[in-house]
GROMACS .gro file of N, CA and C in nm:
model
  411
    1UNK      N    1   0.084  -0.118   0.000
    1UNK     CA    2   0.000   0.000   0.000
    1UNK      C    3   0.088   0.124   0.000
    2UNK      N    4   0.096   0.205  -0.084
    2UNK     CA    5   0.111   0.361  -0.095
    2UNK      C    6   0.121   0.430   0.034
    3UNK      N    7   0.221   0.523   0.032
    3UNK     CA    8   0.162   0.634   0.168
    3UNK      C    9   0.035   0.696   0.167
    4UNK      N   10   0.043   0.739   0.055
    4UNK     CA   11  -0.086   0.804   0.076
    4UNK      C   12  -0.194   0.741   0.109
    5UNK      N   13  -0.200   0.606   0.056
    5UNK     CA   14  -0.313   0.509   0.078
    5UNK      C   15  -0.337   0.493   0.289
    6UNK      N   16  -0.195   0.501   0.304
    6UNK     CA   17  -0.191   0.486   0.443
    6UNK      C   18  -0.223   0.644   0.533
    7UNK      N   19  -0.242   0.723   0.462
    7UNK     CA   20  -0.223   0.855   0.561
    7UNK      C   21  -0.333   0.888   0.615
    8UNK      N   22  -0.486   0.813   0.627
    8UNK     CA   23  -0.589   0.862   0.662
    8UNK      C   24  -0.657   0.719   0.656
    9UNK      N   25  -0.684   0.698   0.801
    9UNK     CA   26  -0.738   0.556   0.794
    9UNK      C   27  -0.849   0.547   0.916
   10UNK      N   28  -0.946   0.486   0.855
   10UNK     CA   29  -1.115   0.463   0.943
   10UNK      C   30  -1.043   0.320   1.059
   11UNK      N   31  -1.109   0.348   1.113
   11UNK     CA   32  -1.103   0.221   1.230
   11UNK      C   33  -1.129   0.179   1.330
   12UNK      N   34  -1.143   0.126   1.400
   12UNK     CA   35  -1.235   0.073   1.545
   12UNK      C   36  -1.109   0.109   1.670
   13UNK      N   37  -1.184   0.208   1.764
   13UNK     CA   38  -1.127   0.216   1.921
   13UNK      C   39  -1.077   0.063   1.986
   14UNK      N   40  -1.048   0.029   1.950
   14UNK     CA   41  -0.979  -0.110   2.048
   14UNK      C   42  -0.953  -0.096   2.246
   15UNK      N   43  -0.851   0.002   2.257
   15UNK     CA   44  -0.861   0.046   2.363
   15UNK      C   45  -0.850   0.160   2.404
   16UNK      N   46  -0.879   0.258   2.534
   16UNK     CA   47  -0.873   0.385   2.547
   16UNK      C   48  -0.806   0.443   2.705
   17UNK      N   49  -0.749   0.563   2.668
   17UNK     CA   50  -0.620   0.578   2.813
   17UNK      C   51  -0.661   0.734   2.833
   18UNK      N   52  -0.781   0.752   2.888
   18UNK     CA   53  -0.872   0.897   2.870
   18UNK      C   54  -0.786   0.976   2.985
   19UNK      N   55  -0.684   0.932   3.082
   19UNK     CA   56  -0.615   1.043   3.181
   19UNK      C   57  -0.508   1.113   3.063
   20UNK      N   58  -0.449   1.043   2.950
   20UNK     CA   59  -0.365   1.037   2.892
   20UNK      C   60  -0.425   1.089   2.760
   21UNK      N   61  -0.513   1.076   2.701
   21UNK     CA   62  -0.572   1.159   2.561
   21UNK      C   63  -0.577   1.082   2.492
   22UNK      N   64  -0.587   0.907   2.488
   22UNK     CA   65  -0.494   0.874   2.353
   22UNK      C   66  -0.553   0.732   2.361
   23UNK      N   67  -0.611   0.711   2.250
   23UNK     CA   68  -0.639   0.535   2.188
   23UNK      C   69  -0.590   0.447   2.091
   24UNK      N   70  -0.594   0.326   2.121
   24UNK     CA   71  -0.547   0.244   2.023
   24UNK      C   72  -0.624   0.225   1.935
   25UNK      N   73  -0.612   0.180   1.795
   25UNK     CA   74  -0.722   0.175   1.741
   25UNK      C   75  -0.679   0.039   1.591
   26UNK      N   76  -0.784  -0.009   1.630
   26UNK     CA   77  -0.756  -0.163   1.495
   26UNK      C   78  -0.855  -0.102   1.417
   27UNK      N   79  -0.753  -0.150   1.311
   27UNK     CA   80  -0.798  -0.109   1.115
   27UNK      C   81  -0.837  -0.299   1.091
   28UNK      N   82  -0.981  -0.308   1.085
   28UNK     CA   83  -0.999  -0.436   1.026
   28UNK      C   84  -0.962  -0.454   0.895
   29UNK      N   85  -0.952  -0.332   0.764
   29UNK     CA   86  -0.896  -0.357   0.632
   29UNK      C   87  -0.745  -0.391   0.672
   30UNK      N   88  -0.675  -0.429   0.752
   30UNK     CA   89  -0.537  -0.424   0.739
   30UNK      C   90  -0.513  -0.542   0.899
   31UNK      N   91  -0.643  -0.640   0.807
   31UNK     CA   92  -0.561  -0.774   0.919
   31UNK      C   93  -0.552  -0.756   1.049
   32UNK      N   94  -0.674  -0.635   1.082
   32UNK     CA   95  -0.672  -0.592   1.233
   32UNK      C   96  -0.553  -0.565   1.346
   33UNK      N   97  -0.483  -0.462   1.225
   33UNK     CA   98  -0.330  -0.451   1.282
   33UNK      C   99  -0.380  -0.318   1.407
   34UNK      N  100  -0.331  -0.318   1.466
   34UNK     CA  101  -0.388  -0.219   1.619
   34UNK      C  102  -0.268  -0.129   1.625
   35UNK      N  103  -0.280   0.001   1.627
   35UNK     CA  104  -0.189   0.111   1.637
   35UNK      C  105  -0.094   0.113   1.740
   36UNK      N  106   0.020   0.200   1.788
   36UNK     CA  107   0.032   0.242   1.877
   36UNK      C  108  -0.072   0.342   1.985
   37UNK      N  109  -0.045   0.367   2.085
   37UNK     CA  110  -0.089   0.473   2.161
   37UNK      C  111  -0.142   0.608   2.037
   38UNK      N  112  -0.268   0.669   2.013
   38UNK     CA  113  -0.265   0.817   1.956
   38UNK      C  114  -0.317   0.879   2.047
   39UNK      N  115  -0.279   1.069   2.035
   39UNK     CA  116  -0.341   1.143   2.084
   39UNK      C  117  -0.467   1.163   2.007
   40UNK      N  118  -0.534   1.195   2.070
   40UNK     CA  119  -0.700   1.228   2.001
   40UNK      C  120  -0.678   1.377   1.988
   41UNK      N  121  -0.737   1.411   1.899
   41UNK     CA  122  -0.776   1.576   1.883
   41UNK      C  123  -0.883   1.680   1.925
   42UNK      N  124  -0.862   1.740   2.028
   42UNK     CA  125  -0.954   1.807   2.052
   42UNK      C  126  -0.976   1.954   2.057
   43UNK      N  127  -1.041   1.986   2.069
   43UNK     CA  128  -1.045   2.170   2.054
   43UNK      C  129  -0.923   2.204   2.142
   44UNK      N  130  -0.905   2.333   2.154
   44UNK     CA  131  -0.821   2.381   2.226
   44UNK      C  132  -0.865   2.494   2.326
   45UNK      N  133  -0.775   2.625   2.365
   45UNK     CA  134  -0.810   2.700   2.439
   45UNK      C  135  -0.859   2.700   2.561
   46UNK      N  136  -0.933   2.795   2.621
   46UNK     CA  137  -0.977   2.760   2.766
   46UNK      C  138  -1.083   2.680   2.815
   47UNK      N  139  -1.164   2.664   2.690
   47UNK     CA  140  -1.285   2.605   2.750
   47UNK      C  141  -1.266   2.441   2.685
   48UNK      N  142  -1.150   2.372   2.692
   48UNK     CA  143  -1.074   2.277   2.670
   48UNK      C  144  -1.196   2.095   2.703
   49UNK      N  145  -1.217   2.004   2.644
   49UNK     CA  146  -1.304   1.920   2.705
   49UNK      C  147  -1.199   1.792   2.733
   50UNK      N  148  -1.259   1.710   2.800
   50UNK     CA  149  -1.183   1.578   2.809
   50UNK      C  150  -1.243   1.435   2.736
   51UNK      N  151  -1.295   1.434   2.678
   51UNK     CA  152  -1.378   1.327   2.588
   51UNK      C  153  -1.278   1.291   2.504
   52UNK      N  154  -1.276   1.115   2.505
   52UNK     CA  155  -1.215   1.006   2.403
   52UNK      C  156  -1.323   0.943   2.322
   53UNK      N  157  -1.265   0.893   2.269
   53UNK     CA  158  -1.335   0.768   2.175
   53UNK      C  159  -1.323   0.644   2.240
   54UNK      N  160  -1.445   0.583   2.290
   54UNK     CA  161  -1.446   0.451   2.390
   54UNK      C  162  -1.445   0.342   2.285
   55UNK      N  163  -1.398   0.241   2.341
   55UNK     CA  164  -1.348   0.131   2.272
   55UNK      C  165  -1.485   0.045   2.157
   56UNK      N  166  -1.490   0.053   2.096
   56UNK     CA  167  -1.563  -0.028   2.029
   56UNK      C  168  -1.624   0.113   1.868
   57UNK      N  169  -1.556   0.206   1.946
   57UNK     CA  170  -1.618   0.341   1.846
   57UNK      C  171  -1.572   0.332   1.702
   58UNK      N  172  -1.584   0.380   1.599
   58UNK     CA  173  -1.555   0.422   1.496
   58UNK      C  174  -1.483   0.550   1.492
   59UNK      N  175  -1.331   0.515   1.443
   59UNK     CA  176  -1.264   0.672   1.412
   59UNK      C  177  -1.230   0.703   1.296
   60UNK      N  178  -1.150   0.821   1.270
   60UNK     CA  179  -1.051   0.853   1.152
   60UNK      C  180  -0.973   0.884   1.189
   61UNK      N  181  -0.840   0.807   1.135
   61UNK     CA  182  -0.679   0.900   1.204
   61UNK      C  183  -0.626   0.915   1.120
   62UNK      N  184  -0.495   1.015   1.126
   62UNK     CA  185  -0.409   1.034   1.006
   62UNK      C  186  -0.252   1.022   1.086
   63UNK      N  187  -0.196   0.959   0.985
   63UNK     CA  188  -0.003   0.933   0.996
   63UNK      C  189   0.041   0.978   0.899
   64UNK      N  190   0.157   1.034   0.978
   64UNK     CA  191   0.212   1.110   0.979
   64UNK      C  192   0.371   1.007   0.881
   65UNK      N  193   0.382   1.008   0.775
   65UNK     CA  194   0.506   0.947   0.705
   65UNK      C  195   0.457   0.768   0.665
   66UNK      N  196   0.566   0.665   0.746
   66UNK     CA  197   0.501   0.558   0.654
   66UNK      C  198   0.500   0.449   0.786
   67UNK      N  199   0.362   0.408   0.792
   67UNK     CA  200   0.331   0.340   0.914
   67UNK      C  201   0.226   0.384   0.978
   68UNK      N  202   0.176   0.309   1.054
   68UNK     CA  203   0.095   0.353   1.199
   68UNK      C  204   0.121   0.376   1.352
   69UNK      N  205   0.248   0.417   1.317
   69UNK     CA  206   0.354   0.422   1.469
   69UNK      C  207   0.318   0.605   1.500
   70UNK      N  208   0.348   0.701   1.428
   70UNK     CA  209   0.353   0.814   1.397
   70UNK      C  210   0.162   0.859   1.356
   71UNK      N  211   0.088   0.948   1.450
   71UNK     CA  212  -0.047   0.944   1.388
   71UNK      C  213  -0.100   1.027   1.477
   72UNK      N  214  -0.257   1.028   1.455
   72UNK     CA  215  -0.333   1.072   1.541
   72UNK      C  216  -0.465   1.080   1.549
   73UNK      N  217  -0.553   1.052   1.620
   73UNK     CA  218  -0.685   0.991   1.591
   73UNK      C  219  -0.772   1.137   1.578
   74UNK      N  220  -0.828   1.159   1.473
   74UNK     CA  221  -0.907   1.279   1.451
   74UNK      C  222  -1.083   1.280   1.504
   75UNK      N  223  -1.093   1.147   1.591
   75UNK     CA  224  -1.233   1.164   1.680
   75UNK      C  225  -1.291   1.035   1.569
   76UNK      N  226  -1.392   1.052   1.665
   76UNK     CA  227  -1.507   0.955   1.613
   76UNK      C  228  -1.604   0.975   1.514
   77UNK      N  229  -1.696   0.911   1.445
   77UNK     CA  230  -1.786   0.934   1.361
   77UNK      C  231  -1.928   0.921   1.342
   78UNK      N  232  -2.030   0.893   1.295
   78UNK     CA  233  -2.131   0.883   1.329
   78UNK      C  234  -2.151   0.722   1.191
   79UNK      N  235  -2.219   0.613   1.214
   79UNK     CA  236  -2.280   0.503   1.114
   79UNK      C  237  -2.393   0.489   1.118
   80UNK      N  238  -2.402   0.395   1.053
   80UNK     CA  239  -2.551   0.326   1.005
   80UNK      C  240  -2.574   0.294   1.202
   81UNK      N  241  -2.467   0.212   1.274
   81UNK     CA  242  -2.529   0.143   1.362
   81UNK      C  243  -2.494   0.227   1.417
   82UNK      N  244  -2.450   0.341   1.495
   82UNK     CA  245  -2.405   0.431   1.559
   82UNK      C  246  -2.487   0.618   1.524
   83UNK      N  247  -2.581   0.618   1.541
   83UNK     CA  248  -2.638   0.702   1.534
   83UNK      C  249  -2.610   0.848   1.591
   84UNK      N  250  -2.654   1.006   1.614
   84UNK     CA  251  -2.650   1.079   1.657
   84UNK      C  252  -2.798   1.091   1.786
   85UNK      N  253  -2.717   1.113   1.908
   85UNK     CA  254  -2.814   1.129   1.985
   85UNK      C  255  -2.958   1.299   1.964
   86UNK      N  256  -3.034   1.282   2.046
   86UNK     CA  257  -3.106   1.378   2.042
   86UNK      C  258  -3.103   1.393   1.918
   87UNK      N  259  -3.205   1.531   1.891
   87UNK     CA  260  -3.305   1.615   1.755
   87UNK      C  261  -3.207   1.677   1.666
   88UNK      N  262  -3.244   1.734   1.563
   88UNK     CA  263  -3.147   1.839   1.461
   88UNK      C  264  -3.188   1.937   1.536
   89UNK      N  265  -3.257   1.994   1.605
   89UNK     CA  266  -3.278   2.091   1.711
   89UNK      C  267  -3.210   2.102   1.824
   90UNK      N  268  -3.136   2.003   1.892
   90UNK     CA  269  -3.037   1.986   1.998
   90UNK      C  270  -2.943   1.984   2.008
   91UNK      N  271  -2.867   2.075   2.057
   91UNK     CA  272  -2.718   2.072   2.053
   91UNK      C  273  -2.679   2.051   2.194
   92UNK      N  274  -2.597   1.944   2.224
   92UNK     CA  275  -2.532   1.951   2.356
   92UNK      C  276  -2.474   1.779   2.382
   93UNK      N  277  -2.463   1.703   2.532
   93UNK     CA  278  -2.407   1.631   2.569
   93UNK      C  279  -2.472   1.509   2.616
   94UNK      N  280  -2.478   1.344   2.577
   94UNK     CA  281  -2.581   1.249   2.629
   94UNK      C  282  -2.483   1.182   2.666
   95UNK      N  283  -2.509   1.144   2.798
   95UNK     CA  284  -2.416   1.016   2.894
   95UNK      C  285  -2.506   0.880   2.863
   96UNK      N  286  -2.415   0.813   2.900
   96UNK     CA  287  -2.461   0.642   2.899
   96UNK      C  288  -2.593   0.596   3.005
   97UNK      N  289  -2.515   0.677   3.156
   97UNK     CA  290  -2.665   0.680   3.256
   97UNK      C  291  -2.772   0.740   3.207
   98UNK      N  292  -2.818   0.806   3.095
   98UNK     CA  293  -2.947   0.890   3.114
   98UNK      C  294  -2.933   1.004   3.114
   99UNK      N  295  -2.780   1.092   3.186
   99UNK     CA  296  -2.795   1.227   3.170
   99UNK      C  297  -2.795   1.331   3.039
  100UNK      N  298  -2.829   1.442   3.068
  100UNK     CA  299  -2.795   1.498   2.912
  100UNK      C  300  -2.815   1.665   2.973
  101UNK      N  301  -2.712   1.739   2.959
  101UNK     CA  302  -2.718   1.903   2.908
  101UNK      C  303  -2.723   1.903   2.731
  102UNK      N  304  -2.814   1.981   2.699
  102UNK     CA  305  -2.851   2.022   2.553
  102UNK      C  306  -2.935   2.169   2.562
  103UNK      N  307  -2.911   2.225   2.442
  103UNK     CA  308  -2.978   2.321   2.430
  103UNK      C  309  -3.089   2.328   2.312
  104UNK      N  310  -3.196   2.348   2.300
  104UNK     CA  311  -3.311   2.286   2.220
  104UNK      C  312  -3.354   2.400   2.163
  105UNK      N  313  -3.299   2.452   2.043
  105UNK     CA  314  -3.367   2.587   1.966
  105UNK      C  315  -3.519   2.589   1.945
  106UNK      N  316  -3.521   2.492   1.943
  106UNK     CA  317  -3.685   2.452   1.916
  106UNK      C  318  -3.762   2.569   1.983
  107UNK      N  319  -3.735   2.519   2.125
  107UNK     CA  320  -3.813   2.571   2.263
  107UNK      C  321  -3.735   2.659   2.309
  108UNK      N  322  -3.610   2.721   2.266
  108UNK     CA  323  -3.536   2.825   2.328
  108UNK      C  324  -3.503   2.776   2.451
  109UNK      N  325  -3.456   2.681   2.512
  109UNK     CA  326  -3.455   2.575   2.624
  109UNK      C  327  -3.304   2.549   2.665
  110UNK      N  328  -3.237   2.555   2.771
  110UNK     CA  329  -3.087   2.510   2.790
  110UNK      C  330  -3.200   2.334   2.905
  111UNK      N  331  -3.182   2.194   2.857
  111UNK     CA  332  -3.207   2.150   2.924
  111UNK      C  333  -3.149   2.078   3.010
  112UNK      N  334  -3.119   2.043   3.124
  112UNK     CA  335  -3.084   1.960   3.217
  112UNK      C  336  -3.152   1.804   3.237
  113UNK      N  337  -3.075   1.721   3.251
  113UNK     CA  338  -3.176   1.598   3.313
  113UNK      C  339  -3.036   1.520   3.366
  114UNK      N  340  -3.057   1.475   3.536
  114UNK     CA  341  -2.971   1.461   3.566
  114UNK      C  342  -2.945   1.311   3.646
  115UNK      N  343  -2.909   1.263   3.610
  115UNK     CA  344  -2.973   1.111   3.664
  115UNK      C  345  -2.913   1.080   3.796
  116UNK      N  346  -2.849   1.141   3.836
  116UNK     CA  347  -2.794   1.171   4.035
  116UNK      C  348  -2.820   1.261   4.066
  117UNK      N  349  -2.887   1.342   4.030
  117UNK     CA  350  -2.893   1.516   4.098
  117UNK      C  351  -2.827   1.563   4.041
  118UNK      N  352  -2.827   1.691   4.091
  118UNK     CA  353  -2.765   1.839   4.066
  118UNK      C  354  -2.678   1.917   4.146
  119UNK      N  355  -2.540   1.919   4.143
  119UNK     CA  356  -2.501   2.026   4.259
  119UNK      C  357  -2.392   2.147   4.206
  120UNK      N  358  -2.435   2.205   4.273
  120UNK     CA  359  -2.420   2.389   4.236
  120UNK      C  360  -2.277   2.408   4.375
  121UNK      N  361  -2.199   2.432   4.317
  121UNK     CA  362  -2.081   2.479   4.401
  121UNK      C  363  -2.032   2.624   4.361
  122UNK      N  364  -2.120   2.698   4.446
  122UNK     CA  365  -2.137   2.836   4.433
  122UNK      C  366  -2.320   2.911   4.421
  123UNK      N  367  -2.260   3.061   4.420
  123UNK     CA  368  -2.329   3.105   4.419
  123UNK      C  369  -2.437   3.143   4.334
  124UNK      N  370  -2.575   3.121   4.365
  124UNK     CA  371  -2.670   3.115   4.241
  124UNK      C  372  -2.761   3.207   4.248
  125UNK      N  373  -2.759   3.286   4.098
  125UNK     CA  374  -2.858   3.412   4.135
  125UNK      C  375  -2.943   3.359   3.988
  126UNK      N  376  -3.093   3.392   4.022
  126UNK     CA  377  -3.158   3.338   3.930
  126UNK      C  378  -3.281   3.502   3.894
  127UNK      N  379  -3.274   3.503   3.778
  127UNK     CA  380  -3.367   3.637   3.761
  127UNK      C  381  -3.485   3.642   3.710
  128UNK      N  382  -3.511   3.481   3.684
  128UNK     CA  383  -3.679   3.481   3.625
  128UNK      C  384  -3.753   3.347   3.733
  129UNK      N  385  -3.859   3.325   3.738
  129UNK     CA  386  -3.904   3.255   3.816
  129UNK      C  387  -3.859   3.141   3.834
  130UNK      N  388  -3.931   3.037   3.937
  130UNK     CA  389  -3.877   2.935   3.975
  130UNK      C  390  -3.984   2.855   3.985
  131UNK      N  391  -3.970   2.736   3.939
  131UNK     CA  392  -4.115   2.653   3.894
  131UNK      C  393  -4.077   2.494   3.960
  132UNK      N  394  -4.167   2.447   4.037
  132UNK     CA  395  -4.174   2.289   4.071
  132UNK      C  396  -4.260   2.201   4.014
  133UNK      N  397  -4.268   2.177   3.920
  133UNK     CA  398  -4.354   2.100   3.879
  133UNK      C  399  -4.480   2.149   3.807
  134UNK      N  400  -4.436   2.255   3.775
  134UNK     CA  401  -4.510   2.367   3.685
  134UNK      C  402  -4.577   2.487   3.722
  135UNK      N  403  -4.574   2.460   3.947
  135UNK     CA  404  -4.600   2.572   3.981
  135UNK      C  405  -4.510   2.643   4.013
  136UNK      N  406  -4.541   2.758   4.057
  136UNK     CA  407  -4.385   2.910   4.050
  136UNK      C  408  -4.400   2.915   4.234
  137UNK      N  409  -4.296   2.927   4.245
  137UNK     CA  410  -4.219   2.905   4.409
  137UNK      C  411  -4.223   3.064   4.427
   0.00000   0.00000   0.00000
């Protein structure tokens, strides 16, 4: 195979080292050869996240010269069996327990659902009402 053929390659999370940034990842077109260690790519700056690609995911990585020693996993993807959570109206975050922050243009909505509770470490000032169950406190 070509470099180039090799410089951008789909493949399955095998394993994942999320203190560390970085997954292994087997290419089933290639005899399920399993990478070294990659860093994953993620945004940058201050508002920085910690999310990997868990093992069984679908990625894309690219290497760097000739091999899979040298690389780096450019995130995960969406398939046929691997769907996108929530609406084309929702933008935000779904956990495995049930939880989810999203924001729902739909309804102009930031929503919460929290499957242990909620805790606020700090101070909370709120400027429009406050509702329990649809009545206002």
């Amino acid at each position: 195979m070509s470099i180039e053929q090799n410089m951008i390659r789909a493949g399955i999370v095998s394993s994942a080292n999320p203190s560390a940034g970085t997954v292994r990842v087997t290419f089933p077109d290639r005899d399920d050869l399993v990478s070294d260690d990659l860093p994953v790519l993620t945004p940058g700056g201050w508002g920085r996240g910690n999310s990997v690609p868990l093992p069984g995911e679908s990625v894309l990585c690219a290497f760097l010269g000739n091999g899979l020693q040298v690389g780096i996993c450019l995130g995960s993807y969406y398939t046929d069996d691997e769907k996108p959570p929530g609406t084309d109206e929702q933008r935000g975050v779904w956990f495995e327990d049930g939880s989810q922050v999203y924001y729902d243009r739909s309804i102009r909505k930031l929503v919460v659902k929290a499957a242990g509770g909620v805790k606020i470490d700090g101070d909370l000032e709120v400027t429009g009402s406050i509702k329990r169950a649809g009545e206002v406190l």
